[in-house]
PDB file of C-alpha atoms in Angstrom:
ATOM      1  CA  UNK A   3       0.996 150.332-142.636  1.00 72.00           C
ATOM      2  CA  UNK A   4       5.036 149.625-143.066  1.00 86.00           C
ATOM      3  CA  UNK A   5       6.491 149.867-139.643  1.00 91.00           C
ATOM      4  CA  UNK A   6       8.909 153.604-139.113  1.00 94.00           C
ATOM      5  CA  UNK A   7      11.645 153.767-136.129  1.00 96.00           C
ATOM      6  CA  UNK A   8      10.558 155.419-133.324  1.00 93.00           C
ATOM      7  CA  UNK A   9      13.219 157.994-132.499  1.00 96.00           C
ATOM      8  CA  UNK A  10      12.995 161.387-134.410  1.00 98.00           C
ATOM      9  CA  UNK A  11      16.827 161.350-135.202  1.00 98.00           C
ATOM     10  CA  UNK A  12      16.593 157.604-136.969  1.00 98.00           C
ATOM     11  CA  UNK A  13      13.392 158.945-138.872  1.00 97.00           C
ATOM     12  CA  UNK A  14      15.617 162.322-140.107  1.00 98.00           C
ATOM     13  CA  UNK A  15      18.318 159.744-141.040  1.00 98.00           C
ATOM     14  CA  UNK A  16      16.408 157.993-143.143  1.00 97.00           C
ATOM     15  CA  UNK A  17      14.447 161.295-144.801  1.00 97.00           C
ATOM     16  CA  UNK A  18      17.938 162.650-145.931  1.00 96.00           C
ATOM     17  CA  UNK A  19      17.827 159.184-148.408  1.00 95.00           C
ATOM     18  CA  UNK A  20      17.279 159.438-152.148  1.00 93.00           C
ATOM     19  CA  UNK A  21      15.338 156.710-152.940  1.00 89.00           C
ATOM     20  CA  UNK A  22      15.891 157.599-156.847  1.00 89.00           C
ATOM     21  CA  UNK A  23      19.460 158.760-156.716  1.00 90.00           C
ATOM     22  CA  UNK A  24      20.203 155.461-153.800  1.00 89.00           C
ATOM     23  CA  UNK A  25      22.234 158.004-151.589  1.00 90.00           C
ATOM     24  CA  UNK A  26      22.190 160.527-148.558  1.00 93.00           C
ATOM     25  CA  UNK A  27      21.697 163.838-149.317  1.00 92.00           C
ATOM     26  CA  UNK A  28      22.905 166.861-147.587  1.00 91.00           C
ATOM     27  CA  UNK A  29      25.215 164.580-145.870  1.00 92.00           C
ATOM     28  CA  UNK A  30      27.409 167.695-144.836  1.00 92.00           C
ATOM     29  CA  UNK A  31      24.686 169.146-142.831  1.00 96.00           C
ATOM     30  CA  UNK A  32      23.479 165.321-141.896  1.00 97.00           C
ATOM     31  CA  UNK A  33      24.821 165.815-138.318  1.00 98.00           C
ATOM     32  CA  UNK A  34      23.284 168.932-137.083  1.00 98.00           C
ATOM     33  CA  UNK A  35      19.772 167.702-138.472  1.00 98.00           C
ATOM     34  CA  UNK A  36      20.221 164.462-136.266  1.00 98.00           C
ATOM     35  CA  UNK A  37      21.143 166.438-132.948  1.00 98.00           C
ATOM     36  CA  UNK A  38      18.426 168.726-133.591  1.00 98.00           C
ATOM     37  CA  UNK A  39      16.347 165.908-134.040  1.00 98.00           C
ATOM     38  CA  UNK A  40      16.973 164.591-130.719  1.00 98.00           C
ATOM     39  CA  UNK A  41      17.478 167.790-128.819  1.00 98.00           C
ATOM     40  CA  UNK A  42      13.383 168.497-130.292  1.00 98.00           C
ATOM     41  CA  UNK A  43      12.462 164.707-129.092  1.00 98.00           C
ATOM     42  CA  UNK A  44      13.312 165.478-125.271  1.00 98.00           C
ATOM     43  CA  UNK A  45      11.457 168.620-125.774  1.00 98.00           C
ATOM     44  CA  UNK A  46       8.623 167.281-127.002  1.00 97.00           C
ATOM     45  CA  UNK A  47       8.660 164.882-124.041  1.00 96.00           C
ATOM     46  CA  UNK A  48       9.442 167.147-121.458  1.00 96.00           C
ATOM     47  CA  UNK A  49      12.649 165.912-120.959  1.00 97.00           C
ATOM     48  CA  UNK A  50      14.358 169.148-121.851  1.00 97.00           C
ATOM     49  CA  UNK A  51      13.014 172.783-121.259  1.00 97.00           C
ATOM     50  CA  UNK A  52      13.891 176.020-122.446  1.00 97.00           C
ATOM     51  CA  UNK A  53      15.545 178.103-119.916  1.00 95.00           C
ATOM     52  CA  UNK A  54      16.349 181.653-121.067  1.00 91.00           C
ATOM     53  CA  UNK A  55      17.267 180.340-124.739  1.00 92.00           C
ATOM     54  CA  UNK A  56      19.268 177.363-123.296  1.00 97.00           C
ATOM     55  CA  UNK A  57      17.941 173.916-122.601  1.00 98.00           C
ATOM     56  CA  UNK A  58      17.919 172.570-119.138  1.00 97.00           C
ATOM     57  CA  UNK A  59      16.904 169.429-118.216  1.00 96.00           C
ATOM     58  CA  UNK A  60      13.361 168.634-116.624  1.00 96.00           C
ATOM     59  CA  UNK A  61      11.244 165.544-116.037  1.00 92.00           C
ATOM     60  CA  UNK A  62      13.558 162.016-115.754  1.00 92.00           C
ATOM     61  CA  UNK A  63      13.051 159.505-118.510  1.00 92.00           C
ATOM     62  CA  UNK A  64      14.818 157.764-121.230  1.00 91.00           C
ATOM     63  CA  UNK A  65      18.086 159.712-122.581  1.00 95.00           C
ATOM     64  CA  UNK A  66      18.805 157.521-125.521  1.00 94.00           C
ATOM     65  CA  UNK A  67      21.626 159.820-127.271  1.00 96.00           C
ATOM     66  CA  UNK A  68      23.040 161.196-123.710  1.00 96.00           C
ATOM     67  CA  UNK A  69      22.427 164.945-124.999  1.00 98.00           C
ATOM     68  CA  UNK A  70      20.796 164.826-121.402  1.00 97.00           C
ATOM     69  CA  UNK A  71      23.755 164.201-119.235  1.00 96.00           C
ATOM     70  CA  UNK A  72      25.976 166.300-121.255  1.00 97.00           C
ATOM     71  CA  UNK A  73      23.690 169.313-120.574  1.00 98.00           C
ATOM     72  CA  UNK A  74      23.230 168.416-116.699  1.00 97.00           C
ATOM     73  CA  UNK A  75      26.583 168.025-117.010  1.00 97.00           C
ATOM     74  CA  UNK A  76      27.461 171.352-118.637  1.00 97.00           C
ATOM     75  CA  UNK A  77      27.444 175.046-117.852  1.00 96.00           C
ATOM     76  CA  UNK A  78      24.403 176.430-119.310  1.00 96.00           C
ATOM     77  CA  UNK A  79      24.870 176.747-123.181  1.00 97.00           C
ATOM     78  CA  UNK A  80      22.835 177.651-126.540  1.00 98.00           C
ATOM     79  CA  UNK A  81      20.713 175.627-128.359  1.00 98.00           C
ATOM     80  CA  UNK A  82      22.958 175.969-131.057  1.00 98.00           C
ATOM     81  CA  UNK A  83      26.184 175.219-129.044  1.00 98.00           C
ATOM     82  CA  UNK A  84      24.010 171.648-128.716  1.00 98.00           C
ATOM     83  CA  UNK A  85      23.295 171.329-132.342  1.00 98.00           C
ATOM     84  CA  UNK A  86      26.785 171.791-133.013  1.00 98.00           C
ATOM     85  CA  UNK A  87      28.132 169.579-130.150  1.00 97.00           C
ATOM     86  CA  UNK A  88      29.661 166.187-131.658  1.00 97.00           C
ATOM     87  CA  UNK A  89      27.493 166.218-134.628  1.00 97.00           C
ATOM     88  CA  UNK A  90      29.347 164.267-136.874  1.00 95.00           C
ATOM     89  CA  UNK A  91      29.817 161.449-134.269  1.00 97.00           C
ATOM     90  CA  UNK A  92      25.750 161.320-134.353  1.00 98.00           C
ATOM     91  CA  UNK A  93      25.265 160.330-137.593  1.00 97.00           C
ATOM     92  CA  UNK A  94      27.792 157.422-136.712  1.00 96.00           C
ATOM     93  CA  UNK A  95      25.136 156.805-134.193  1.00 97.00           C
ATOM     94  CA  UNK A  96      22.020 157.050-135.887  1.00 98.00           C
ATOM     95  CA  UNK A  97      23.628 155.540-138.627  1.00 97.00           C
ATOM     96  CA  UNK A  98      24.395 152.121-136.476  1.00 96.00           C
ATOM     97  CA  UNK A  99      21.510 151.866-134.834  1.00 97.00           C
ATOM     98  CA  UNK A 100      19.332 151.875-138.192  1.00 97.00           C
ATOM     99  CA  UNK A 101      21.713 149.604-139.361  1.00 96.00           C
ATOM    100  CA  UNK A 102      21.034 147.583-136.114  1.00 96.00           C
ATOM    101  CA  UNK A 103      17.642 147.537-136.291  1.00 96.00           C
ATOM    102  CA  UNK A 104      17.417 146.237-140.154  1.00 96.00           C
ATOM    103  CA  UNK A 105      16.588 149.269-141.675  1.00 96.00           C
ATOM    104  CA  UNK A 106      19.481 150.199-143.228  1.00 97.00           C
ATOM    105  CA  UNK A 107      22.380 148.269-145.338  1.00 95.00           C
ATOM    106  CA  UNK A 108      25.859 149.905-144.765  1.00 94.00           C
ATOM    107  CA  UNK A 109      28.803 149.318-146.726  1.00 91.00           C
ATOM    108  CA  UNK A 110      32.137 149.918-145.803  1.00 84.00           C
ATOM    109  CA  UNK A 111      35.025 150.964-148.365  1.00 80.00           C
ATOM    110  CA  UNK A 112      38.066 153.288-147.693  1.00 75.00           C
ATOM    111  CA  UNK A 113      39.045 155.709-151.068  1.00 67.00           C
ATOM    112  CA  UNK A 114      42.201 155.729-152.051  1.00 63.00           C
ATOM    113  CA  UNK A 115      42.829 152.667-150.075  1.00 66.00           C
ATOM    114  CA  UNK A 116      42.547 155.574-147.077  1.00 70.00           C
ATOM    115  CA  UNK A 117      39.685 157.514-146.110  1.00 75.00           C
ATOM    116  CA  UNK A 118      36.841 155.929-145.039  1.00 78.00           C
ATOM    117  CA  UNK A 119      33.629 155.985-146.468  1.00 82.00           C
ATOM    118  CA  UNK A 120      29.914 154.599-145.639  1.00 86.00           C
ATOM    119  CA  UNK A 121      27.493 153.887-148.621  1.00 90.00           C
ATOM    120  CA  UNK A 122      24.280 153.538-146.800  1.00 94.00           C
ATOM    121  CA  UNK A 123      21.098 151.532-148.598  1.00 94.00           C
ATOM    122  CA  UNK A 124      17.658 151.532-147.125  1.00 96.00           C
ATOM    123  CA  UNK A 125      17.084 148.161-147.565  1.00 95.00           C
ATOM    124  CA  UNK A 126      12.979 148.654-147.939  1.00 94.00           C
ATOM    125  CA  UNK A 127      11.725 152.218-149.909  1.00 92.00           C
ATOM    126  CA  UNK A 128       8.748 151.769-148.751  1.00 94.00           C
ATOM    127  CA  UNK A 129       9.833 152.868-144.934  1.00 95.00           C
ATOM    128  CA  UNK A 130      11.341 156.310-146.617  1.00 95.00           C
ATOM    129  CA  UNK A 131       7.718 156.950-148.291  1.00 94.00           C
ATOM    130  CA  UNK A 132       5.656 156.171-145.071  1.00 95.00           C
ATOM    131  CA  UNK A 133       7.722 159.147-143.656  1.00 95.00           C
ATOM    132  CA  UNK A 134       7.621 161.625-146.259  1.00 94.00           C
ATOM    133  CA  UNK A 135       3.775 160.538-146.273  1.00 93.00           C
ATOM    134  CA  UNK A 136       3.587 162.060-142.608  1.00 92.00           C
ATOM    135  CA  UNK A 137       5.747 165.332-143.102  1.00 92.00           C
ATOM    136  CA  UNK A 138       4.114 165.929-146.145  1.00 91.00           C
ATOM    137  CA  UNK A 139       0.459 165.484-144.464  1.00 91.00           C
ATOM    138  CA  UNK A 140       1.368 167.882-141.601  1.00 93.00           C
ATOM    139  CA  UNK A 141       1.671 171.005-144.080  1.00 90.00           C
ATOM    140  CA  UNK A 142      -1.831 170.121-145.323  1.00 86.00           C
ATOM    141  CA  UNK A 143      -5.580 169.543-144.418  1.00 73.00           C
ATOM    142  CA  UNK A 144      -6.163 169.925-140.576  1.00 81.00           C
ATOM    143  CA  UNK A 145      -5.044 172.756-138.252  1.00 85.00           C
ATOM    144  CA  UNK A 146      -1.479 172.373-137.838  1.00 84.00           C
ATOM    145  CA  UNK A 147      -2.463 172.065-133.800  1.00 85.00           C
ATOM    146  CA  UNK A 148      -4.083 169.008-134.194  1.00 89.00           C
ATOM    147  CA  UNK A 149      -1.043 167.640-136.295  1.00 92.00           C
ATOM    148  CA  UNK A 150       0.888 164.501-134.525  1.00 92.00           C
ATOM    149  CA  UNK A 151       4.132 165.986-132.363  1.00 94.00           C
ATOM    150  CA  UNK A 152       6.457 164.021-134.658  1.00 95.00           C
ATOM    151  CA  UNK A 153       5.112 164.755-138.118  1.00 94.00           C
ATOM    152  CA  UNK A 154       4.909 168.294-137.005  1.00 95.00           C
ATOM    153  CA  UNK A 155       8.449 168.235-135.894  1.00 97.00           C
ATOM    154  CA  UNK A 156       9.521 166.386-139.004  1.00 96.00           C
ATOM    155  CA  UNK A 157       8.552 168.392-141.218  1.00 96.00           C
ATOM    156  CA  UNK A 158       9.726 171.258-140.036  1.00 97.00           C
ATOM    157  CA  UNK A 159      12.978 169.887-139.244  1.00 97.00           C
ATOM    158  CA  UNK A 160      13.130 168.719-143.320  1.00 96.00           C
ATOM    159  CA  UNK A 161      12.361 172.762-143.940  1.00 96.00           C
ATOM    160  CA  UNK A 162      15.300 173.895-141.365  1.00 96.00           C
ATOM    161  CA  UNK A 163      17.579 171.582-142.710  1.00 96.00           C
ATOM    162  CA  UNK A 164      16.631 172.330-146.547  1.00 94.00           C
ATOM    163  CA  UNK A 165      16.183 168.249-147.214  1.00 94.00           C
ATOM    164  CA  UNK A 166      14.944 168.480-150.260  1.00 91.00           C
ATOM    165  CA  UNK A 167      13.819 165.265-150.888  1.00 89.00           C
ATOM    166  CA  UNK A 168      11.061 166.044-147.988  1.00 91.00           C
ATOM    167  CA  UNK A 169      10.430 169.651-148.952  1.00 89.00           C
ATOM    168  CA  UNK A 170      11.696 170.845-152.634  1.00 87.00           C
ATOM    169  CA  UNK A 171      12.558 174.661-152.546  1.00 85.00           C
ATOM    170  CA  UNK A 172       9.122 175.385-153.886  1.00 88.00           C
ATOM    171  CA  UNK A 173       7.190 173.731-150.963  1.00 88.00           C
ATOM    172  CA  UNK A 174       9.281 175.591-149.117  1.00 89.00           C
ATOM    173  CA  UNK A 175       8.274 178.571-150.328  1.00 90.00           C
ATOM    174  CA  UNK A 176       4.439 177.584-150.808  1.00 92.00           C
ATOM    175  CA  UNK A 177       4.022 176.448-147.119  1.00 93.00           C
ATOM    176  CA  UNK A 178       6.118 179.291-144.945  1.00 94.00           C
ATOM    177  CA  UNK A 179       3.111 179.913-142.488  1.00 94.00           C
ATOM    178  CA  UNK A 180       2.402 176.569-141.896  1.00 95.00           C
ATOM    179  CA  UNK A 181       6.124 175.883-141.503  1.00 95.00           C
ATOM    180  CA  UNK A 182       6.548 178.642-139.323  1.00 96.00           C
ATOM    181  CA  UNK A 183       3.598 177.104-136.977  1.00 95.00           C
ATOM    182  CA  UNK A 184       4.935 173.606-137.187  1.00 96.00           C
ATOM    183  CA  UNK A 185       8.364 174.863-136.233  1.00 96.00           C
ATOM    184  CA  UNK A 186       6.913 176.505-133.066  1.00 95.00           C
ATOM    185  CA  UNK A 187       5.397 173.390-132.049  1.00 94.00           C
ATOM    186  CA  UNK A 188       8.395 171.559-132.370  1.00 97.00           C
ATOM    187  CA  UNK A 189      10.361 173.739-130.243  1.00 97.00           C
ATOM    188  CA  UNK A 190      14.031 176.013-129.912  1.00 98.00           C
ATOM    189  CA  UNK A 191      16.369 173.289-131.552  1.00 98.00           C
ATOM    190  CA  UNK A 192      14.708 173.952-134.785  1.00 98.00           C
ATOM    191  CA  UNK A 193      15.634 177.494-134.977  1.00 97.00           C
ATOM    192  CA  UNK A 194      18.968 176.650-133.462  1.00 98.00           C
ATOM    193  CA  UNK A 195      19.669 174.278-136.498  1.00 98.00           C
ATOM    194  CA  UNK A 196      18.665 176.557-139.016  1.00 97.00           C
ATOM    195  CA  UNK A 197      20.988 179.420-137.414  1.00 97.00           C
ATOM    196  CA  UNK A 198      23.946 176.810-137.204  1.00 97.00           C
ATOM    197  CA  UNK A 199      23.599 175.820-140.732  1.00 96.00           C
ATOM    198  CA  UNK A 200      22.668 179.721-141.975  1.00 95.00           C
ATOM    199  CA  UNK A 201      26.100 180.749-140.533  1.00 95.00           C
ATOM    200  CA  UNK A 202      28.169 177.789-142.170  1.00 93.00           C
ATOM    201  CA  UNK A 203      26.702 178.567-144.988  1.00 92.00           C
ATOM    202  CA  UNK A 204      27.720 182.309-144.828  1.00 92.00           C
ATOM    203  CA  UNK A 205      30.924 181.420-143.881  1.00 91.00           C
ATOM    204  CA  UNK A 206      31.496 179.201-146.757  1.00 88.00           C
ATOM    205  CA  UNK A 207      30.436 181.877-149.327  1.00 89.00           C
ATOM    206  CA  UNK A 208      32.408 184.501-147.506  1.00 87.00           C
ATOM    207  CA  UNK A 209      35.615 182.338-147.589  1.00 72.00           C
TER     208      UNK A 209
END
């Protein structure tokens, strides 16, 4: 079995790769599937609850990304407002602590001699297939209760999120109740994420 990261953000990170094509995809949207990702983790752990659509914080324990003391520290806000909060300085996070950790090879090169950009190599394939091996197993074989938390979660994170190279369109479209079950497993964020990204999206095509 090739070791996986233990945090659902890093293992959402490292989904979003194209082993084939060597690259991140839906790197626009890359942000709001990590905080989502983490926002479901301290739900499955009990760290967060759901208060009146709006997550509150419950049982102590490990607060790796700090989404835990900004929502103690917060008014009570929407799942979404969470999702969107400082999404694009997660995937600087994620993205260095993969990178800490060996998993990932990151590259740093500025365009134009000015802007900034991050080529990202997982530096072993076989990590990327060990995860799409686990969301993939969750939409098939046993009852989707007696699926593990994160696989659950996973996958239907990959479906909110419209990674393709987890779930092609198709799958999508093939799976919808068992997505729909996995996604109430895994909790409000994923339904928050998909909202965020649905109105973007709208907002894009509109403009």
């Amino acid at each position: 079995m090739v070791p996986t990261p233990d945090s659902l953000p890093a293992r959402m990170f490292l989904l979003a790769y194209d082993p084939k094509k060597q690259r991140l995809t839906r790197r626009d949207k890359l942000g709001y599937l990590l905080r989502a990702a983490a926002l479901t983790e301290l739900y499955l752990d009990g760290r967060l609850v759901d208060d009146g659509r709006r997550p509150r914080p419950d049982t102590p324990g490990a607060d790796p990304y700090g989404l835990c003391a900004q929502i103690a520290a917060s008014r009570p806000r929407s799942w979404q407002h969470w999702v969107r909060k400082d999404h694009r300085a997660m995937v600087a996070t994620v993205r260095e602590e993969l990178s800490r950790g060996g998993w990932i090879r990151v590259e740093r090169r500025k365009v134009l001699g000015l802007f900034p950009v991050h080529r990202v190599t997982v530096r072993d394939p076989r990590v990327v297939k060990t995860l799409w091996g686990g969301a993939s197993a969750a939409l098939r074989g046993k009852p989707s209760a007696h699926v593990n938390s994160y696989d659950a979660a996973t996958a239907a994170l990959a479906a909110a999120a419209g990674l393709r190279t987890v779930l092609p369109r198709g799958d999508r479209r093939r799976y919808k109740r068992r997505i729909a079950e996995l996604t109430a497993r895994s909790g409000p964020a994923v339904k928050a994420m998909r909202k965020v990204i649905q109105a973007e999206e709208a907002a894009a095509a509109a403009g």
